[in-house]
C-alpha positions as a printed NumPy array, in Angstrom:
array([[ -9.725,  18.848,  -6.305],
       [-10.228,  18.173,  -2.79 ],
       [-13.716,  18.716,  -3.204],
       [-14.044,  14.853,  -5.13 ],
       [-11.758,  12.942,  -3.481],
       [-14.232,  10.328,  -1.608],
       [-11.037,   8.44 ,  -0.729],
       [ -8.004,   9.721,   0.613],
       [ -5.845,   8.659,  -2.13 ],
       [ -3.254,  10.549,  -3.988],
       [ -1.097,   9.852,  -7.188],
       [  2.125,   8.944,  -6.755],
       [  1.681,   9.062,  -2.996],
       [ -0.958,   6.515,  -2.754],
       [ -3.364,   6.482,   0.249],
       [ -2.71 ,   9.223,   2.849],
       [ -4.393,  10.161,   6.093],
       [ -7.567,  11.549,   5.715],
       [ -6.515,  14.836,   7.181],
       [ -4.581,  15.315,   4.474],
       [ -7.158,  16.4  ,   2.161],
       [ -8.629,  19.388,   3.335],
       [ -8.172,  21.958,   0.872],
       [ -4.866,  24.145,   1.827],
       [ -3.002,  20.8  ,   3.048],
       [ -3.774,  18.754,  -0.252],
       [ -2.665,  21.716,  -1.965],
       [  0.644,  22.014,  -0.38 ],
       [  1.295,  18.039,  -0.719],
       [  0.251,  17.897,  -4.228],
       [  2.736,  20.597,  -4.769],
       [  5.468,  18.706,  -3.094],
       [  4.203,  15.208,  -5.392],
       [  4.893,  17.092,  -8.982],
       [  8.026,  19.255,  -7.448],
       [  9.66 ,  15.245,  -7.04 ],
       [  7.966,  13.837,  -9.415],
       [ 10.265,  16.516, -11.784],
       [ 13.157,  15.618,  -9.762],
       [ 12.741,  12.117,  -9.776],
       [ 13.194,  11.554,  -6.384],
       [ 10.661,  10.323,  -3.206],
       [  9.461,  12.813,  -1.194],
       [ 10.595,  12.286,   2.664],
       [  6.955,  11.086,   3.725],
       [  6.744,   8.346,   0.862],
       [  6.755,   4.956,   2.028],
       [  8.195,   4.668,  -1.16 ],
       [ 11.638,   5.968,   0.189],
       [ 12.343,   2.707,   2.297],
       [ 13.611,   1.046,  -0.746],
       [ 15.28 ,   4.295,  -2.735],
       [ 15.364,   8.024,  -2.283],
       [ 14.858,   7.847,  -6.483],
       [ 11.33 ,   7.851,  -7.573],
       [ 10.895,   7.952, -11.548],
       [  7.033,   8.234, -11.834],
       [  6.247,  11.112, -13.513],
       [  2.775,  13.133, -13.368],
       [  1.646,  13.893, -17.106],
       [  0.831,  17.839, -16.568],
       [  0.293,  18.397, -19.662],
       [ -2.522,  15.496, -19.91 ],
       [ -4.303,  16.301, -16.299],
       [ -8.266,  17.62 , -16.75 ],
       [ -9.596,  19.14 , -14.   ],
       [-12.955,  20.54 , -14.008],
       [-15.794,  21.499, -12.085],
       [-16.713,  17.767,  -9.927],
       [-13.914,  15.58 , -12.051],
       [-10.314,  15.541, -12.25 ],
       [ -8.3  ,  13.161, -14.405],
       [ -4.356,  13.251, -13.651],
       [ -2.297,  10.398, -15.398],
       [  1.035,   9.417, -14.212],
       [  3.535,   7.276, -16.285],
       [  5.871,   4.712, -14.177],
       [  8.865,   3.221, -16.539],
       [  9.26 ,   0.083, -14.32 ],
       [  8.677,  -3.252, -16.736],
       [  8.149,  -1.625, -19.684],
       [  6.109,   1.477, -18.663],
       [  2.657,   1.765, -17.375],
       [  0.286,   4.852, -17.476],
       [ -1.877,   4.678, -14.327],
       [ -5.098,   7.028, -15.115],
       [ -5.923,   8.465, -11.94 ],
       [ -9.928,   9.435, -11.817],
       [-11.981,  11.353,  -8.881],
       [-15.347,  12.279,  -9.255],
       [-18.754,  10.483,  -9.478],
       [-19.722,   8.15 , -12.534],
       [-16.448,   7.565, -14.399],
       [-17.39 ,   7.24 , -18.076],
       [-14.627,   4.069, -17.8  ],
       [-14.535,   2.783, -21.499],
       [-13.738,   6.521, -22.736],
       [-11.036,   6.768, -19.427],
       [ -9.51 ,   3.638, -21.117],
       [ -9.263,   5.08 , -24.809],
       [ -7.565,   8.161, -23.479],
       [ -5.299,   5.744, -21.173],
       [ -4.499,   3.831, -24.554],
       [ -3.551,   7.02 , -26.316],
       [ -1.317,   7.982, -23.295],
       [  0.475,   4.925, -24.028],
       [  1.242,   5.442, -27.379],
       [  2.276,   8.812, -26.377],
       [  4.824,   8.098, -23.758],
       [  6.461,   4.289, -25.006],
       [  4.099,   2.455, -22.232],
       [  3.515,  -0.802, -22.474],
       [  0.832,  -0.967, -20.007],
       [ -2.198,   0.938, -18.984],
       [ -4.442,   0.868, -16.402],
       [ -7.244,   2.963, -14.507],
       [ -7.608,   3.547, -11.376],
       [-10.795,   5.536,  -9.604],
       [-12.117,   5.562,  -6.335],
       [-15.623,   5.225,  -4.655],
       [-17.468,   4.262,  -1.264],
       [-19.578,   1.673,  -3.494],
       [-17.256,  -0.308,  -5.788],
       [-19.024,  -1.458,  -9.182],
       [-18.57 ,  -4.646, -10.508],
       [-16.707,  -3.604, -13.378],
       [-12.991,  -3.605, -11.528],
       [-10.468,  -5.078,  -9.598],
       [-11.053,  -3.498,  -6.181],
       [ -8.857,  -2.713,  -2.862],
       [-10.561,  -1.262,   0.154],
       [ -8.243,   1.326,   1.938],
       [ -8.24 ,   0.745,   5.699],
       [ -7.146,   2.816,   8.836],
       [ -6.304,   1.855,  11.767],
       [ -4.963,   4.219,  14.523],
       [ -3.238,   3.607,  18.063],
       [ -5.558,   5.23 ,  19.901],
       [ -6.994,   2.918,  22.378],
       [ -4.141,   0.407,  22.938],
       [ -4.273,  -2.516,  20.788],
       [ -6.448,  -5.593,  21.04 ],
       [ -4.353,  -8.161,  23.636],
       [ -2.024, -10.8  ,  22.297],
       [ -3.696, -14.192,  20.728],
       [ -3.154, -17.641,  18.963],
       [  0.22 , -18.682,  17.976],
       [  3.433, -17.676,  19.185],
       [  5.052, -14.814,  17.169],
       [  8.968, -13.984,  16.819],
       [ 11.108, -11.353,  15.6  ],
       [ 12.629, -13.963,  11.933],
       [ 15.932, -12.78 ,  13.527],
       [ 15.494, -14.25 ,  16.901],
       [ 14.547, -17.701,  15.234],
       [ 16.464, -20.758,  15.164],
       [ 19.196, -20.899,  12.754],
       [ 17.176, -24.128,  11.328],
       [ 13.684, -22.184,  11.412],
       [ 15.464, -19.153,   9.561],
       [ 17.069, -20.819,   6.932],
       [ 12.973, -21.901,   6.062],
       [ 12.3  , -18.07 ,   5.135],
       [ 13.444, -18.974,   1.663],
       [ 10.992, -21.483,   0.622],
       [  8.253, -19.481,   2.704],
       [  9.23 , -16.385,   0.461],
       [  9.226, -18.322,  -2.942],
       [  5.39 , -19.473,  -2.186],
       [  4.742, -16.147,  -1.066],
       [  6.433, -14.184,  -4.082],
       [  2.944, -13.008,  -5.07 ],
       [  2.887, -11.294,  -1.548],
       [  6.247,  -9.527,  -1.723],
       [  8.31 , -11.386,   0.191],
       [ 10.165, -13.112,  -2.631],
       [ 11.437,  -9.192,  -3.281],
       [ 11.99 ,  -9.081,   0.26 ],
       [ 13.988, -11.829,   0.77 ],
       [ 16.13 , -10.831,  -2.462],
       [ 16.845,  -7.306,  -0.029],
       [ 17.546,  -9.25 ,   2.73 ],
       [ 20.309, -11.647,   0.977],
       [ 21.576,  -8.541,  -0.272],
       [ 22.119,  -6.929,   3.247],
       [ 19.473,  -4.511,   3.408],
       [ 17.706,  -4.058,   6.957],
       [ 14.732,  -2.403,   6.031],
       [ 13.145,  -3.644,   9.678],
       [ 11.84 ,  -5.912,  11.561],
       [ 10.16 ,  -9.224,  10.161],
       [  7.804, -11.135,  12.629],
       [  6.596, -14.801,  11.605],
       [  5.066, -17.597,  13.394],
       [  5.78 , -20.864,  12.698],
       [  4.932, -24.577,  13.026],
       [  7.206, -28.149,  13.036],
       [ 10.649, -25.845,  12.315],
       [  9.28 , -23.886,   9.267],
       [  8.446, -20.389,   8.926],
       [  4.716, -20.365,   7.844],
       [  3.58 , -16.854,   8.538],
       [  5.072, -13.459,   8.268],
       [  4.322,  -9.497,   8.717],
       [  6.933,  -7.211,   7.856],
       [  8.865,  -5.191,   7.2  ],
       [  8.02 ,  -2.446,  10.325],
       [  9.128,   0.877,   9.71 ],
       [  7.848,   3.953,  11.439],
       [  8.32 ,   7.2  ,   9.375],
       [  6.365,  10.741,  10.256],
       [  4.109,  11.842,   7.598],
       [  3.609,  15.525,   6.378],
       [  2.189,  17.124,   8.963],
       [  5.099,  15.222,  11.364],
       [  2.521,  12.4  ,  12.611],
       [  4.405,   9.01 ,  13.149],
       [  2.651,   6.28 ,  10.732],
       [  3.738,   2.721,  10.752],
       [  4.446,   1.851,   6.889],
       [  2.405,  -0.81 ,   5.315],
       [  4.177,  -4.355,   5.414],
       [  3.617,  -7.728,   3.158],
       [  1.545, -10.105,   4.925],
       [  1.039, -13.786,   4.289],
       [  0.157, -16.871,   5.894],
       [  0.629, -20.879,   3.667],
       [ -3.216, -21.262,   2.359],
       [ -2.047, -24.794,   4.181],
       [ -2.433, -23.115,   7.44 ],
       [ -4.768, -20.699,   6.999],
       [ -7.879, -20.417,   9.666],
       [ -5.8  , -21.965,  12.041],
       [ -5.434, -17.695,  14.13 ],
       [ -1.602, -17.049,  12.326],
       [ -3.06 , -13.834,  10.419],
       [ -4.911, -12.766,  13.771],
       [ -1.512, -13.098,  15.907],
       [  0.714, -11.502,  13.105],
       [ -1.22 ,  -8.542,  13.093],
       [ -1.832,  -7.956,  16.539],
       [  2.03 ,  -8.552,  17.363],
       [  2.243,  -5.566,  14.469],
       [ -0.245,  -3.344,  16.42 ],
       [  1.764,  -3.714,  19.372],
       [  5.178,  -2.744,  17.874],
       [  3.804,   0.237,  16.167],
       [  2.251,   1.143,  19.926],
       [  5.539,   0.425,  21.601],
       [  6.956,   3.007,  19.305],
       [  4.21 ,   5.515,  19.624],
       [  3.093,   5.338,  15.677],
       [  0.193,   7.55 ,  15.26 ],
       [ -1.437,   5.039,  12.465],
       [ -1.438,   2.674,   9.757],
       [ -3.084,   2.968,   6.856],
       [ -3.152,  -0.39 ,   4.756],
       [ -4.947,  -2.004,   1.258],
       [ -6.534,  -5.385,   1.063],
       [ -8.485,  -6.884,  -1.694],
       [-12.301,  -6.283,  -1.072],
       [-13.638,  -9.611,   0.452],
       [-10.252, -11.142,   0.765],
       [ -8.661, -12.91 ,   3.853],
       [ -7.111,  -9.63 ,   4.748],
       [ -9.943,  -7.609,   4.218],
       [-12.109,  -9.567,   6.163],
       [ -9.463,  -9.956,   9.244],
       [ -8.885,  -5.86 ,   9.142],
       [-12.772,  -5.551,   9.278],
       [-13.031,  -7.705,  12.249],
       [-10.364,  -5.762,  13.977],
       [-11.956,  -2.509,  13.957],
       [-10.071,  -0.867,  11.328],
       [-11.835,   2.037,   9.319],
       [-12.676,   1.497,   6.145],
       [-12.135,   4.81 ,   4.11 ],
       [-13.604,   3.306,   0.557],
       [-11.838,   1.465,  -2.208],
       [ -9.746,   2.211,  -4.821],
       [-10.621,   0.386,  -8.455],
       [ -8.11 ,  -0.789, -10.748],
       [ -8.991,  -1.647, -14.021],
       [ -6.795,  -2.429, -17.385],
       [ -6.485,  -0.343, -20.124]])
């Protein structure tokens, strides 16, 4: 399989380090992926495992194809009602007959939902589509710039207590979720915001540095969000350079983060010399 995987993208695991995929290490991680997928639990190099060690999304062995330049594996997650994510690598995807056979999973299993997902260097039209970035710590990060950018803890008591409203604009980002954990006592690591007239209006987190398979130290994806209200005004530019510096401080290896193709994020990763390693289409069943 490692032979059409144009982006370094697993099921379950989502995207991985392009080292990953030579043949004997994909192998060996794809092992681990449907030894805890039967287990139900999160392997230890899952980002996945910041929020629980339990993991219920289950690879459909019995429904994989894998043949000469195409491999189809679905997986079934039983969040919300169920969704079957049809997982596609190889060129051309016929996607109206990946669809059908997504629908029929559905029926199978009790999902509600359905959805396919295949990757490419040269998205069609036909999907939604995230480009997968990299970016890795080697040189140092670009220097600080624009606003001023704090640790939420080390804010004012007054600026703090603004998180909430910032998070219930921003649920579509994450950080209602976030916020929810928070409340709830969970520390799941630092959040850095910037702000403007005593209100939180931007924020990057949370930062956790785990090591991967091979033992490399990657700094975990965070949410990321700026008010549209503020938006062009550099609060994006300093978040994510203050996160490049933390993950430095700490000696992460890499990063390896999604946007959507064309978006604000996109377009600030781009800018920052992050490698793009190809997309990853989503499209419903």
């Amino acid at each position: 399989m490692s032979r059409v995987l144009t982006v370094p993208y697993l099921p379950v695991l989502g995207p991985v380090h392009p080292d990953l995929c030579t043949p004997e290490m994909f192998i060996e991680v794809f092992a681990k992926v449907l030894t805890a997928s039967r287990a139900g639990v999160a392997l230890p190099f899952d980002k996945d495992r910041r929020w629980s060690p339990v993991k219920r999304d289950m690879v459909l062995v019995d429904e994989i194809v894998h043949r000469p330049g195409t491999t189809i594996i679905p997986v079934l997650t039983p969040r919300r009602g169920g969704t079957v994510k049809t997982y596609f690598y190889g060129d051309s995807p016929d996607l109206n007959a990946l669809q059908a056979a997504t629908r029929r999973c559905c029926t199978t299993y009790g999902a509600a939902h359905g959805r396919v997902i295949s990757f490419s260097t040269n998205p069609t039209r036909q999907a939604n589509h995230t480009r997968v970035h990299l970016k890795e710590f080697r040189p140092a990060p670009s220097a600080a710039t624009g606003p001023a950018v704090i640790p939420l803890d080390d804010c004012a008591p007054e600026v703090t207590t603004t998180f909430a409203e910032f998070a219930a604009a921003m649920a579509d980002h994450g950080f209602d979720s976030l916020r929810q954990r928070r409340d709830a006592g969970h520390r799941d690591g630092p959040i850095l915001v910037t702000q403007a007239a005593d209100r939180v209006i931007g924020a990057i987190g949370p930062l956790t540095v785990m090591p991967d398979q091979p033992g490399r130290r990657m700094l975990l994806p965070q949410y990321f969000a700026v008010l549209p209200e503020h938006r062009g005004q550099g609060h994006g530019r300093a978040l994510w350079r203050a996160v490049e510096r933390w993950g430095a401080e700490r000696r992460a290896d890499y990063q390896l983060v999604q946007a959507q193709a064309g978006g604000a994020s996109d377009q600030l990763f781009r800018s920052e010399g992050l490698r793009s390693l190809g997309y990853a289409s989503t499209l419903p069943a």
